[in-house]
XYZ file of C-alpha atoms in Angstrom:
787
model
C -160.905 -44.557 -127.034
C -163.737 -47.288 -127.361
C -164.010 -50.945 -127.077
C -166.345 -53.870 -126.988
C -165.187 -56.250 -124.124
C -163.930 -59.748 -124.887
C -162.345 -58.599 -127.759
C -158.492 -57.392 -129.362
C -157.354 -53.828 -128.037
C -154.828 -51.932 -128.669
C -153.271 -49.138 -126.388
C -150.401 -46.377 -126.891
C -147.005 -47.030 -126.447
C -145.501 -43.889 -127.642
C -146.038 -41.447 -129.411
C -143.381 -39.500 -131.868
C -142.920 -35.943 -132.344
C -142.930 -32.438 -133.559
C -140.242 -31.168 -131.007
C -138.343 -28.177 -131.832
C -139.418 -25.684 -134.609
C -136.591 -23.195 -134.848
C -134.664 -20.497 -132.341
C -132.525 -21.501 -129.354
C -131.069 -25.133 -128.889
C -129.054 -25.513 -124.667
C -128.204 -28.499 -123.950
C -128.177 -29.794 -119.786
C -124.593 -30.164 -118.087
C -124.666 -33.693 -117.982
C -125.387 -34.319 -121.699
C -128.749 -36.003 -121.754
C -131.585 -33.840 -122.371
C -131.252 -31.210 -125.479
C -133.862 -27.739 -123.897
C -135.696 -27.149 -127.291
C -138.042 -24.783 -128.622
C -141.580 -25.421 -129.875
C -143.718 -22.645 -130.445
C -145.532 -21.567 -126.767
C -143.221 -23.523 -125.070
C -140.180 -25.125 -124.447
C -139.397 -29.139 -125.098
C -137.140 -31.069 -122.098
C -135.675 -34.503 -125.505
C -133.918 -37.039 -124.122
C -131.284 -37.509 -126.355
C -131.654 -41.454 -125.435
C -135.328 -41.739 -126.968
C -136.049 -38.863 -128.589
C -138.825 -38.093 -126.156
C -140.336 -35.649 -124.850
C -140.269 -35.607 -120.930
C -141.478 -32.372 -119.809
C -142.330 -28.878 -120.953
C -142.518 -25.802 -119.744
C -145.270 -23.069 -120.717
C -148.343 -21.752 -120.339
C -149.878 -24.002 -122.843
C -147.919 -27.399 -120.703
C -150.505 -27.300 -117.923
C -148.597 -26.316 -115.078
C -148.696 -23.971 -112.389
C -148.519 -20.113 -112.797
C -150.382 -18.284 -109.748
C -149.793 -14.491 -109.868
C -149.316 -14.496 -114.096
C -152.579 -12.369 -114.490
C -150.904 -10.630 -117.839
C -152.423 -13.370 -120.109
C -155.004 -15.535 -120.024
C -155.392 -18.595 -120.636
C -157.052 -18.622 -124.629
C -154.169 -16.567 -124.977
C -151.299 -18.253 -126.586
C -147.220 -16.083 -124.749
C -145.182 -17.320 -127.024
C -142.187 -17.845 -126.699
C -139.160 -15.681 -128.906
C -136.428 -17.212 -126.889
C -134.570 -18.197 -124.127
C -131.455 -19.824 -122.058
C -130.566 -22.897 -119.766
C -128.529 -21.702 -116.676
C -124.814 -22.715 -116.726
C -126.310 -24.537 -113.167
C -129.665 -26.532 -114.994
C -131.070 -25.393 -112.235
C -133.690 -22.116 -113.351
C -134.592 -21.665 -117.032
C -136.074 -18.225 -118.260
C -138.458 -17.497 -121.253
C -138.566 -14.429 -123.175
C -142.253 -13.712 -124.034
C -144.126 -12.461 -126.552
C -146.176 -9.929 -124.301
C -142.566 -8.075 -123.026
C -142.324 -11.073 -120.368
C -138.908 -12.765 -118.642
C -140.218 -16.151 -116.263
C -137.968 -18.119 -114.566
C -138.776 -21.867 -114.599
C -136.912 -24.000 -111.881
C -136.628 -27.033 -113.661
C -136.851 -29.434 -111.492
C -141.029 -28.528 -110.390
C -142.090 -26.459 -113.280
C -142.823 -24.139 -111.274
C -142.482 -20.226 -112.634
C -140.219 -18.561 -109.369
C -140.416 -15.187 -110.889
C -142.184 -13.194 -113.889
C -141.510 -9.068 -114.418
C -141.591 -6.989 -117.167
C -138.578 -6.169 -119.406
C -139.445 -2.877 -120.181
C -138.210 -3.502 -123.548
C -140.503 -1.295 -126.351
C -140.132 -4.648 -128.708
C -139.826 -7.687 -129.202
C -137.318 -10.110 -126.253
C -134.307 -11.005 -129.583
C -132.324 -12.761 -126.697
C -131.734 -13.432 -123.312
C -128.247 -14.882 -121.372
C -127.433 -15.985 -118.060
C -124.322 -15.019 -116.045
C -121.432 -17.311 -114.840
C -122.606 -17.835 -110.993
C -126.803 -17.529 -112.220
C -127.037 -13.758 -109.944
C -128.051 -11.527 -113.535
C -129.473 -12.536 -116.310
C -129.703 -10.137 -119.651
C -132.634 -9.764 -122.629
C -131.395 -8.390 -125.140
C -134.227 -6.511 -126.772
C -136.146 -5.760 -130.793
C -135.621 -1.675 -129.666
C -131.902 -2.180 -130.043
C -131.345 -2.404 -126.716
C -129.572 -3.975 -123.368
C -130.575 -5.341 -119.267
C -129.230 -6.532 -116.713
C -131.250 -7.687 -114.840
C -130.653 -8.815 -110.645
C -133.742 -11.337 -110.803
C -133.654 -12.020 -106.966
C -134.664 -8.300 -105.657
C -135.926 -7.306 -108.731
C -133.996 -4.660 -110.795
C -132.477 -3.724 -113.695
C -129.049 -2.897 -112.618
C -128.168 -1.123 -116.085
C -129.109 -1.134 -119.838
C -127.538 0.213 -122.637
C -128.703 2.028 -125.670
C -125.632 2.986 -127.572
C -124.882 0.148 -129.988
C -126.295 -0.797 -132.698
C -128.986 -3.890 -132.254
C -130.836 -5.673 -132.128
C -128.069 -8.015 -130.583
C -128.856 -12.193 -131.408
C -125.476 -13.385 -129.839
C -124.564 -12.589 -125.584
C -122.630 -13.866 -123.624
C -121.336 -12.427 -120.492
C -117.364 -13.269 -119.183
C -117.289 -16.682 -118.266
C -114.876 -15.773 -114.940
C -118.210 -15.036 -112.246
C -116.121 -12.175 -110.350
C -116.229 -10.973 -114.353
C -118.025 -7.379 -114.527
C -118.235 -7.782 -118.289
C -121.110 -8.466 -120.659
C -120.471 -8.744 -125.269
C -123.100 -8.300 -127.453
C -122.767 -8.504 -131.064
C -124.648 -5.493 -132.522
C -125.531 -5.152 -136.383
C -122.777 -3.538 -137.665
C -120.489 -6.781 -137.777
C -119.354 -5.455 -134.664
C -118.943 -7.091 -131.318
C -119.126 -5.187 -127.475
C -117.840 -4.496 -124.725
C -120.013 -3.264 -121.405
C -118.823 -3.022 -117.848
C -122.613 -3.385 -116.056
C -120.910 -2.506 -113.167
C -119.385 0.969 -113.906
C -122.452 1.528 -116.864
C -119.623 2.077 -119.795
C -118.044 0.894 -122.015
C -114.573 -0.848 -122.080
C -114.262 -1.613 -126.304
C -115.825 -1.665 -129.532
C -114.039 -5.538 -132.067
C -114.791 -3.761 -135.329
C -113.049 -6.538 -137.902
C -115.678 -8.865 -139.504
C -117.202 -7.499 -143.179
C -120.443 -9.398 -142.401
C -123.330 -11.115 -139.812
C -120.956 -12.388 -136.693
C -123.032 -15.666 -136.367
C -120.733 -16.817 -133.268
C -117.853 -16.389 -130.313
C -116.077 -17.554 -127.904
C -113.972 -17.748 -124.536
C -110.668 -19.538 -124.463
C -110.814 -20.821 -121.389
C -113.414 -19.775 -117.637
C -110.187 -18.569 -115.627
C -109.929 -14.636 -114.738
C -107.223 -14.082 -116.052
C -108.856 -15.440 -120.202
C -107.494 -13.061 -122.042
C -109.061 -14.409 -125.669
C -111.877 -14.786 -127.446
C -112.378 -15.711 -131.265
C -115.435 -14.843 -133.599
C -116.860 -16.550 -136.293
C -119.569 -15.419 -139.433
C -120.699 -15.041 -142.137
C -117.307 -13.622 -144.447
C -115.618 -16.541 -143.745
C -113.076 -15.546 -141.712
C -111.717 -17.255 -137.912
C -110.279 -13.771 -135.792
C -108.914 -14.192 -132.597
C -109.207 -11.369 -130.335
C -107.799 -10.235 -126.836
C -110.820 -9.863 -124.587
C -109.327 -5.402 -124.402
C -110.638 -5.059 -128.141
C -107.272 -5.612 -130.349
C -106.927 -8.264 -132.690
C -104.111 -11.516 -132.782
C -105.276 -13.127 -135.347
C -107.476 -13.371 -139.075
C -107.582 -17.300 -140.557
C -109.281 -17.841 -143.754
C -111.828 -20.840 -143.415
C -113.329 -20.327 -146.705
C -117.048 -21.219 -146.185
C -120.023 -18.786 -143.572
C -119.885 -19.934 -140.583
C -122.023 -19.986 -137.482
C -120.664 -21.653 -134.342
C -116.970 -21.741 -133.057
C -116.112 -23.165 -129.718
C -112.602 -23.607 -128.652
C -111.078 -27.325 -128.122
C -108.557 -26.281 -126.143
C -105.670 -23.257 -125.396
C -104.082 -23.858 -129.196
C -106.954 -25.461 -131.019
C -110.549 -23.452 -132.554
C -113.467 -26.109 -133.768
C -115.758 -24.023 -135.899
C -118.830 -24.643 -138.173
C -119.554 -24.094 -141.963
C -123.187 -23.118 -143.562
C -122.747 -26.329 -145.535
C -122.872 -28.880 -142.131
C -118.533 -29.051 -142.143
C -117.272 -29.541 -138.254
C -113.438 -27.730 -138.912
C -110.982 -28.114 -136.480
C -108.012 -24.499 -137.209
C -104.794 -24.759 -135.974
C -103.893 -21.205 -134.746
C -101.420 -21.131 -134.272
C -99.600 -23.145 -137.838
C -103.818 -21.889 -139.513
C -104.387 -25.056 -140.568
C -107.302 -26.762 -141.211
C -108.066 -30.152 -140.094
C -112.361 -31.191 -141.762
C -114.112 -33.232 -138.543
C -117.329 -34.499 -140.751
C -117.971 -35.261 -144.215
C -121.064 -33.560 -144.269
C -121.776 -34.041 -147.950
C -123.929 -31.122 -148.170
C -126.711 -33.546 -146.680
C -127.592 -30.564 -144.043
C -126.829 -27.670 -143.532
C -125.545 -26.248 -140.212
C -127.785 -23.356 -138.427
C -125.675 -24.105 -134.780
C -123.354 -25.197 -133.211
C -123.390 -26.832 -129.390
C -120.420 -28.361 -127.221
C -121.536 -30.210 -123.365
C -118.042 -30.444 -121.168
C -118.872 -33.215 -119.005
C -119.326 -35.866 -122.663
C -117.218 -33.716 -125.050
C -119.656 -34.376 -127.687
C -120.909 -31.545 -130.154
C -124.015 -30.346 -131.164
C -125.470 -29.641 -135.070
C -128.775 -28.334 -135.461
C -130.135 -28.059 -138.984
C -131.774 -25.750 -141.247
C -134.393 -28.882 -141.595
C -134.581 -28.403 -137.674
C -132.437 -31.582 -136.640
C -130.253 -32.426 -134.081
C -126.914 -33.774 -134.509
C -125.280 -35.499 -132.081
C -121.424 -36.063 -132.372
C -118.961 -38.274 -130.782
C -116.218 -37.148 -128.223
C -113.955 -35.979 -130.372
C -109.234 -36.543 -130.448
C -106.918 -34.454 -131.111
C -106.477 -35.044 -135.593
C -109.795 -37.496 -135.359
C -112.893 -37.552 -137.112
C -116.289 -36.569 -135.967
C -118.449 -39.024 -135.378
C -123.084 -38.997 -135.742
C -124.438 -41.046 -133.397
C -127.843 -40.252 -132.915
C -129.454 -37.610 -134.616
C -132.698 -36.499 -133.113
C -135.981 -35.216 -135.854
C -136.611 -31.719 -134.051
C -139.562 -31.294 -136.896
C -141.445 -34.401 -139.625
C -143.381 -32.260 -141.483
C -146.565 -34.636 -143.380
C -145.373 -38.069 -143.064
C -146.544 -39.739 -146.658
C -145.740 -43.447 -146.368
C -143.692 -45.981 -143.014
C -142.288 -49.122 -143.406
C -141.273 -51.976 -141.473
C -137.525 -52.232 -142.881
C -134.650 -55.634 -142.853
C -135.172 -58.828 -141.564
C -135.786 -59.008 -138.722
C -137.868 -55.460 -139.196
C -135.428 -53.260 -136.551
C -135.711 -51.173 -138.955
C -138.252 -48.161 -140.617
C -138.018 -46.258 -143.538
C -139.526 -42.883 -143.111
C -140.974 -41.162 -146.649
C -142.005 -37.056 -144.927
C -141.995 -34.539 -146.525
C -138.785 -34.010 -147.966
C -136.709 -35.736 -151.416
C -134.723 -37.057 -147.717
C -135.890 -41.311 -146.285
C -135.666 -40.609 -142.585
C -134.492 -44.249 -141.738
C -134.812 -45.098 -137.415
C -133.672 -47.480 -135.445
C -136.459 -48.775 -133.281
C -133.866 -50.825 -131.531
C -131.372 -47.964 -130.907
C -134.060 -45.249 -128.617
C -135.484 -44.771 -132.580
C -131.963 -43.625 -133.596
C -132.528 -41.767 -137.236
C -130.410 -41.809 -140.571
C -131.091 -38.810 -143.225
C -131.498 -40.761 -147.327
C -130.673 -38.749 -149.243
C -131.358 -39.581 -152.864
C -134.402 -38.314 -154.159
C -134.218 -34.911 -156.026
C -138.454 -34.093 -154.866
C -140.348 -34.756 -152.449
C -140.200 -38.868 -151.573
C -144.439 -40.499 -152.078
C -144.618 -43.625 -151.779
C -141.968 -46.373 -149.721
C -142.582 -50.883 -150.192
C -140.886 -53.986 -149.272
C -140.584 -57.137 -150.400
C -141.736 -58.458 -147.182
C -138.773 -59.089 -144.344
C -135.983 -58.148 -146.384
C -132.698 -56.243 -145.811
C -134.323 -54.175 -149.560
C -136.078 -51.322 -150.579
C -138.536 -48.687 -152.972
C -138.463 -45.296 -152.789
C -140.368 -42.799 -155.838
C -142.007 -39.397 -155.778
C -142.414 -35.760 -157.160
C -138.749 -36.697 -158.539
C -140.523 -38.762 -161.743
C -137.638 -41.370 -160.381
C -137.274 -44.681 -158.344
C -134.483 -46.292 -156.180
C -133.466 -49.705 -155.169
C -132.309 -49.599 -152.209
C -130.182 -51.990 -150.057
C -129.883 -51.525 -146.174
C -126.076 -51.915 -144.120
C -127.802 -53.044 -140.685
C -123.894 -52.372 -139.042
C -123.645 -49.272 -140.456
C -127.856 -48.243 -140.441
C -127.897 -46.786 -143.512
C -129.321 -47.173 -147.017
C -126.807 -47.629 -150.425
C -128.614 -46.961 -153.620
C -128.958 -50.439 -156.005
C -130.273 -48.605 -158.644
C -132.467 -45.701 -160.214
C -133.939 -44.789 -163.450
C -135.017 -41.357 -163.613
C -136.796 -41.278 -166.064
C -139.402 -44.041 -164.663
C -142.913 -42.460 -164.951
C -143.654 -39.403 -167.037
C -145.988 -37.869 -163.310
C -145.128 -38.051 -159.684
C -144.995 -41.803 -158.752
C -148.588 -41.577 -156.169
C -147.926 -45.429 -155.242
C -144.947 -48.440 -155.750
C -145.133 -52.246 -154.436
C -143.249 -55.002 -153.942
C -144.550 -58.308 -155.403
C -146.376 -60.796 -151.972
C -142.460 -61.566 -150.851
C -140.399 -61.557 -153.614
C -137.764 -58.981 -154.315
C -137.894 -59.269 -158.389
C -141.132 -57.751 -159.672
C -142.451 -54.720 -158.799
C -145.266 -52.436 -159.657
C -146.049 -48.630 -160.073
C -148.625 -46.121 -160.225
C -149.064 -41.902 -160.914
C -151.019 -39.742 -161.279
C -151.234 -39.955 -164.828
C -153.356 -43.161 -164.199
C -150.209 -45.402 -165.843
C -149.892 -48.846 -164.198
C -146.195 -50.140 -164.844
C -144.792 -53.784 -163.495
C -140.844 -53.578 -163.859
C -138.039 -56.509 -163.582
C -135.349 -56.038 -161.324
C -132.337 -57.625 -162.538
C -128.719 -58.000 -161.526
C -126.136 -57.053 -163.488
C -123.807 -59.684 -163.344
C -120.284 -57.926 -164.124
C -121.486 -54.977 -160.735
C -121.735 -57.189 -158.684
C -124.962 -56.060 -156.403
C -126.170 -53.355 -158.795
C -129.760 -54.066 -159.721
C -131.494 -52.279 -163.418
C -135.145 -52.250 -163.813
C -136.850 -53.620 -166.825
C -140.037 -52.640 -167.933
C -142.263 -55.406 -168.077
C -145.665 -53.980 -168.909
C -146.990 -50.179 -169.858
C -151.112 -49.102 -169.503
C -153.570 -46.668 -168.530
C -154.882 -48.042 -165.542
C -157.482 -45.190 -165.113
C -159.003 -41.777 -166.088
C -157.938 -40.239 -162.847
C -154.527 -40.287 -160.258
C -154.210 -43.554 -159.255
C -153.761 -43.814 -155.681
C -152.617 -47.843 -155.041
C -151.243 -50.610 -156.188
C -150.773 -53.645 -154.238
C -150.314 -57.781 -154.953
C -152.273 -59.862 -154.517
C -150.411 -62.914 -151.807
C -150.555 -65.942 -154.744
C -149.280 -62.656 -156.543
C -151.931 -63.172 -159.711
C -153.392 -60.046 -159.761
C -152.791 -56.352 -159.168
C -154.698 -54.793 -157.996
C -155.319 -51.431 -158.251
C -158.078 -47.665 -156.148
C -157.901 -44.500 -158.337
C -159.975 -41.003 -157.798
C -162.402 -42.110 -160.193
C -163.908 -44.279 -158.134
C -163.155 -47.193 -158.405
C -160.882 -50.480 -158.017
C -159.542 -52.914 -161.023
C -157.780 -56.479 -160.331
C -155.442 -57.498 -163.656
C -153.208 -60.405 -163.840
C -150.134 -60.144 -163.121
C -149.399 -62.935 -166.121
C -151.525 -61.752 -168.748
C -152.043 -58.049 -167.323
C -155.457 -58.301 -168.952
C -158.659 -56.543 -166.817
C -160.239 -59.190 -164.694
C -163.159 -56.867 -163.263
C -163.191 -53.008 -161.466
C -165.025 -53.201 -157.427
C -167.375 -50.953 -158.386
C -170.413 -49.195 -155.579
C -167.497 -46.798 -154.275
C -169.222 -43.343 -154.755
C -166.100 -40.793 -154.764
C -162.893 -42.241 -155.185
C -160.820 -44.971 -153.774
C -157.928 -43.872 -151.909
C -156.201 -47.529 -151.036
C -157.095 -51.491 -152.006
C -155.561 -54.533 -150.248
C -156.594 -58.817 -150.839
C -156.687 -60.676 -147.215
C -153.846 -62.822 -147.015
C -156.570 -65.713 -146.202
C -159.494 -65.057 -147.996
C -160.932 -64.551 -151.580
C -161.442 -61.357 -150.510
C -160.488 -57.348 -150.352
C -161.413 -54.446 -148.596
C -161.430 -50.661 -150.778
C -161.130 -47.962 -149.362
C -163.152 -43.922 -150.337
C -163.269 -40.528 -149.588
C -166.828 -41.445 -149.544
C -166.285 -42.519 -146.266
C -166.757 -46.000 -146.264
C -164.547 -49.126 -146.409
C -165.636 -52.307 -148.538
C -164.551 -56.014 -148.607
C -165.343 -57.517 -152.018
C -165.680 -61.106 -152.863
C -163.008 -61.930 -154.995
C -165.267 -64.273 -156.660
C -168.448 -62.245 -158.237
C -166.839 -58.754 -157.938
C -169.650 -58.362 -154.550
C -169.614 -56.344 -152.268
C -169.867 -58.221 -149.525
C -170.599 -55.706 -146.881
C -169.729 -52.464 -145.624
C -168.557 -49.996 -143.119
C -169.052 -46.863 -142.098
C -166.504 -43.937 -141.341
C -167.485 -40.731 -140.753
C -164.960 -38.489 -142.777
C -162.719 -39.874 -145.871
C -160.824 -43.380 -145.001
C -157.287 -43.106 -146.163
C -155.555 -46.561 -145.205
C -156.897 -49.909 -144.847
C -154.909 -52.969 -143.680
C -155.544 -57.412 -142.457
C -154.727 -58.213 -139.130
C -154.324 -61.063 -137.655
C -154.226 -64.133 -139.804
C -156.990 -61.990 -141.693
C -159.639 -62.091 -139.219
C -159.632 -57.771 -138.494
C -158.997 -54.734 -140.634
C -157.528 -51.357 -139.665
C -158.270 -48.545 -140.944
C -157.763 -44.829 -140.630
C -159.320 -41.925 -141.396
C -158.819 -37.800 -141.814
C -160.168 -37.224 -138.675
C -157.152 -38.872 -137.333
C -158.688 -41.296 -135.588
C -158.172 -45.505 -136.684
C -160.875 -48.176 -135.893
C -160.296 -51.910 -135.746
C -162.804 -53.891 -137.381
C -164.027 -57.655 -136.785
C -164.960 -58.944 -140.229
C -166.987 -61.695 -138.653
C -169.696 -59.299 -137.299
C -169.216 -56.073 -139.218
C -168.596 -54.422 -135.733
C -166.272 -51.768 -134.713
C -164.248 -53.250 -132.066
C -161.901 -50.342 -130.759
C -161.620 -46.331 -131.764
C -158.754 -45.003 -131.444
C -157.733 -42.076 -131.288
C -153.542 -40.169 -131.294
C -153.993 -38.068 -134.191
C -154.739 -35.037 -134.586
C -155.117 -34.726 -139.333
C -155.446 -37.166 -141.797
C -153.476 -41.146 -140.593
C -151.846 -41.642 -143.772
C -149.836 -45.097 -143.126
C -150.390 -47.815 -141.387
C -146.867 -50.265 -140.978
C -148.313 -53.953 -140.620
C -145.407 -55.554 -138.755
C -144.823 -59.849 -139.034
C -147.737 -61.827 -136.964
C -145.578 -62.913 -134.746
C -144.819 -59.512 -133.803
C -147.524 -57.934 -131.744
C -147.220 -53.481 -132.641
C -148.040 -51.604 -135.584
C -146.714 -47.902 -135.948
C -148.856 -45.443 -137.899
C -147.921 -42.066 -138.981
C -149.789 -38.687 -139.997
C -150.370 -34.839 -141.340
C -149.703 -33.866 -137.890
C -146.111 -35.111 -137.327
C -146.530 -37.845 -135.474
C -145.721 -41.303 -134.938
C -147.604 -43.693 -133.173
C -146.248 -47.164 -132.305
C -149.684 -48.968 -130.543
C -149.130 -51.823 -128.324
C -151.860 -54.918 -128.394
C -152.832 -55.616 -124.787
C -155.693 -57.492 -125.674
C -153.555 -60.805 -123.404
C -152.997 -58.064 -120.939
C -156.759 -57.263 -120.449
C -157.446 -60.655 -120.412
C -156.169 -61.798 -117.331
C -156.607 -58.271 -115.697
C -160.350 -58.947 -115.787
C -159.622 -62.448 -114.784
C -157.743 -61.031 -111.978
C -160.421 -57.892 -111.254
C -164.073 -60.970 -111.587
C -161.545 -62.634 -108.844
C -161.406 -60.021 -106.552
C -164.461 -59.610 -106.706
C -165.481 -63.595 -105.327
C -163.644 -62.771 -102.963
C -164.498 -59.980 -102.081
C -167.850 -60.729 -101.993
C -167.812 -64.115 -99.780
C -166.132 -61.910 -96.997
C -168.902 -59.352 -97.646
C -171.797 -62.410 -97.108
C -168.958 -63.484 -93.844
C -169.798 -60.547 -92.542
C -173.475 -59.900 -92.730
C -173.115 -63.277 -90.560
C -171.335 -61.773 -88.256
C -173.718 -59.413 -85.980
C -170.793 -57.510 -84.743
C -169.174 -56.625 -87.681
C -172.022 -54.527 -88.901
C -169.286 -51.330 -90.537
C -167.313 -53.386 -91.845
C -170.271 -55.281 -94.070
C -171.770 -51.273 -95.328
C -167.610 -50.007 -96.305
C -167.771 -52.997 -97.726
C -170.602 -53.004 -99.491
C -170.796 -49.609 -100.638
C -167.562 -50.468 -102.429
C -168.439 -53.229 -103.765
C -172.048 -51.645 -105.344
C -174.930 -53.751 -103.532
C -177.343 -50.732 -103.325
C -179.692 -54.330 -101.913
C -176.551 -54.670 -99.681
C -175.874 -51.298 -98.588
C -180.545 -51.003 -98.146
C -180.952 -53.975 -95.507
C -177.988 -53.274 -92.662
C -179.199 -49.087 -93.263
C -183.023 -50.473 -93.189
C -181.971 -53.611 -89.807
C -181.048 -49.860 -87.163
C -184.685 -48.222 -88.746
C -186.259 -51.026 -87.609
C -184.270 -51.023 -84.157
C -184.561 -47.129 -84.001
C -180.722 -47.272 -83.480
C -180.563 -43.547 -85.797
C -177.904 -42.389 -84.264
C -175.719 -45.747 -84.785
C -176.556 -45.712 -88.491
C -175.867 -41.595 -88.268
C -172.295 -42.701 -86.385
C -171.320 -44.597 -89.108
C -172.686 -42.936 -91.805
C -170.316 -39.873 -90.081
C -167.285 -42.430 -90.590
C -167.091 -42.319 -93.352
C -164.443 -40.894 -95.947
C -165.651 -39.150 -99.303
C -164.753 -42.316 -101.815
C -167.446 -44.023 -99.737
C -170.151 -41.189 -99.054
C -170.288 -40.478 -102.606
C -171.094 -44.753 -103.044
C -173.167 -43.536 -100.340
C -175.605 -40.714 -102.129
C -175.333 -43.039 -105.565
C -176.894 -45.378 -104.011
C -179.463 -43.546 -102.222
C -180.336 -42.207 -105.280
C -181.293 -45.557 -105.916
C -183.646 -46.112 -103.361
C -185.072 -43.056 -103.729
C -186.556 -43.995 -106.922
C -188.867 -47.224 -104.987
C -190.715 -45.333 -102.162
C -190.490 -48.590 -100.025
C -186.650 -47.637 -99.755
C -187.847 -43.414 -99.585
C -187.249 -44.193 -95.686
C -183.873 -45.515 -95.608
C -183.067 -42.889 -98.521
C -184.204 -39.465 -96.425
C -182.653 -40.898 -93.616
C -179.034 -40.972 -95.188
C -179.295 -37.641 -97.190
C -180.004 -35.789 -93.955
C -177.575 -37.176 -92.431
C -175.186 -36.212 -96.105
C -176.451 -32.410 -96.045
C -175.982 -31.345 -92.715
C -172.406 -32.461 -93.177
C -172.821 -30.290 -96.572
C -174.228 -27.005 -95.879
C -170.888 -26.629 -92.938
C -168.594 -28.428 -95.816
C -167.962 -26.240 -99.123
C -165.571 -28.884 -100.033
C -167.709 -31.775 -99.453
C -170.794 -29.947 -101.307
C -168.182 -29.354 -104.603
C -166.851 -32.936 -104.054
C -170.291 -34.365 -103.382
C -171.326 -32.672 -106.605
C -174.651 -30.371 -104.638
C -175.734 -29.058 -107.576
C -176.503 -31.712 -109.665
C -176.838 -33.923 -106.913
C -180.596 -31.617 -105.589
C -181.437 -31.839 -109.709
C -181.571 -35.715 -108.804
C -183.896 -36.278 -106.437
C -186.515 -33.060 -105.974
C -188.755 -34.571 -108.121
C -189.039 -38.431 -106.451
C -188.828 -36.076 -102.757
C -191.860 -33.374 -103.951
C -193.783 -37.015 -105.332
C -193.080 -39.445 -102.069
C -194.226 -35.487 -99.534
C -196.974 -34.709 -101.717
C -197.343 -39.150 -101.700
C -197.018 -38.940 -97.256
C -199.367 -36.056 -96.873
C -202.158 -37.352 -98.737
C -201.504 -40.342 -96.315
C -201.191 -37.966 -93.513
C -204.682 -36.627 -94.124
C -206.195 -40.426 -94.118
C -205.431 -41.589 -91.354
C -206.046 -38.430 -89.897
C -209.696 -38.473 -91.720
C -209.882 -42.181 -90.515
C -209.410 -41.270 -87.071
C -212.032 -38.306 -87.800
C -214.716 -41.485 -88.254
C -213.715 -43.753 -85.316
C -213.820 -40.497 -82.840
C -217.502 -40.522 -84.349
C -218.465 -43.256 -84.416
């Protein structure tokens, strides 16, 4: 991150990124963390904040000594993982057919062994006392492993596989293991005797989950669910106890108690089933907003977690008898491409986000970025807009619809106040409220049409609005990328792929002028909040600042790639721009220089959410699915510089005091090295040379630590460039090189290879000069003797 001294600076405060891309999910015993798969790593996600606290995998730069099976360049993708019941260990199954046992506390691999499966490993599981693990392979086989002794205890191949559901008996003293086969049956083996105990056949479709009634030694019952829309209660000897129709494809089940089972349907419904009467109660209302893929339960917190098909994790609060579930947290595991973001609410507490989805995501910035998914559109939402500090939000997208939302702060959700399903005939690329006005807005679409709308509240229906169109015109020949209002709401500006930005009268809707000069499409146009200027960003890798008085280009600021977004900051004194290479740049309008280049994104940065002037942060969102919060550290940097300067002045004064005291030469020398004072350190060394006290000089050098020797070496490099100081430099190099020859670690720390390359030319020059001087002295001595 490059910066200019004395100017405004930002740094990454928090980065929210994808942490779940599908596959296994596990819940820690204390209920505070979720483990989930993300390619070739398993992420540890804190539920309260939604941030990744640790990664387990080869791409997490974790020490895996002795692992030679895969080179560092290869991505050993994780196919499955399991969390030990005591949350001490994590077992991962990789594409290379390796099984790795991770110690959770230090993140290191404790065991590594080959699975011996002929195909990929699709499921792994721990037994209750964490001494054994089971691996299920794509070759339709199960293997039981004693990982402490590196032994395979049993291998089962007499069933129809592969099995994506594997569970040991919940009691640690039992030797049974259960697995769901691809023939819709559940198999039970005794892995001690290696015999098949029973085969439970009852489902006519894929078994998606089964669970046990309790963990006692006398556990008798098991419940299973599947896509055949039934719940079956089994005795563990293989006989059916009861079949209950649920009328919904099921994805998971848990015993609430011995008399009740909780099941999750594919359509998002979680139901409570009373086993005695068969009565079914709905615990939540999903309204078809999401589809459940996995259902988890935490015994300590008595909470449920539903994992959706869209890679989101929903946490439901503690449930009780005849009580509905309340979703207290939504973790967004995968955002895909983030297209637009904006602050929402009078205190800017909420952040609305449009991703490559038909749903809007609403984040609560004050409650750990808790998220609510808002349905309403039928196709991808492309753009959002708010009228300053307000609870109203406009959204539009590829379904040609514009929706007006009202924020409900208590419920942290959005309510639809008005909807126009046929506002345009093409995908709407941008929408904008008038400046700090919630009664007027403008929209543009891919066909080049600009429309200006009025919002009118319906008196008979309190709180509902209708859209009235004021003006419609063909603004550009190509797709329009941006529309915005001036601070006085008298001018509307549009930017298009036809390389032009146009200004329109917001009152008469006539053209006020055209901003010409870009050689490629214009992505964004913004008005300054204080000056009569505007800024445009373009695919020609430039920003242009324009005068609104004569429509001339005042300044041109260069990027290295397409500039997608630009926003004024700090009362119009600075501009923040984003580009397709993932970089953000902070510009000073006064000096036309780039103050800071901010790195954090890996792909196109589509949007910026700029708060009011009282806030000291902003958000950026990009195609790499990252949402980054940037914090203003200008004052912190200034205070740090002042403190450092004061500390340096005190140390310089201390150095001067030590130099005046002849007994503190050693302390003065070390302090000169710390402060980077080569002239002072030379004077001290030269004083030893003048007194011919070489032993004292060697004693000082030998007492230095590695960092101090590195600083002394830097000083010696500076001395050797001048023949006047070469004697001191050569003496220091003599002592340092002698120690480096017997200490390889010191060679690496002092970068001996670079040392030889830098010093050799100067040493040769001084040697040649001294040799010539010695020759001249000998010749002079010869002349004197002959006279």
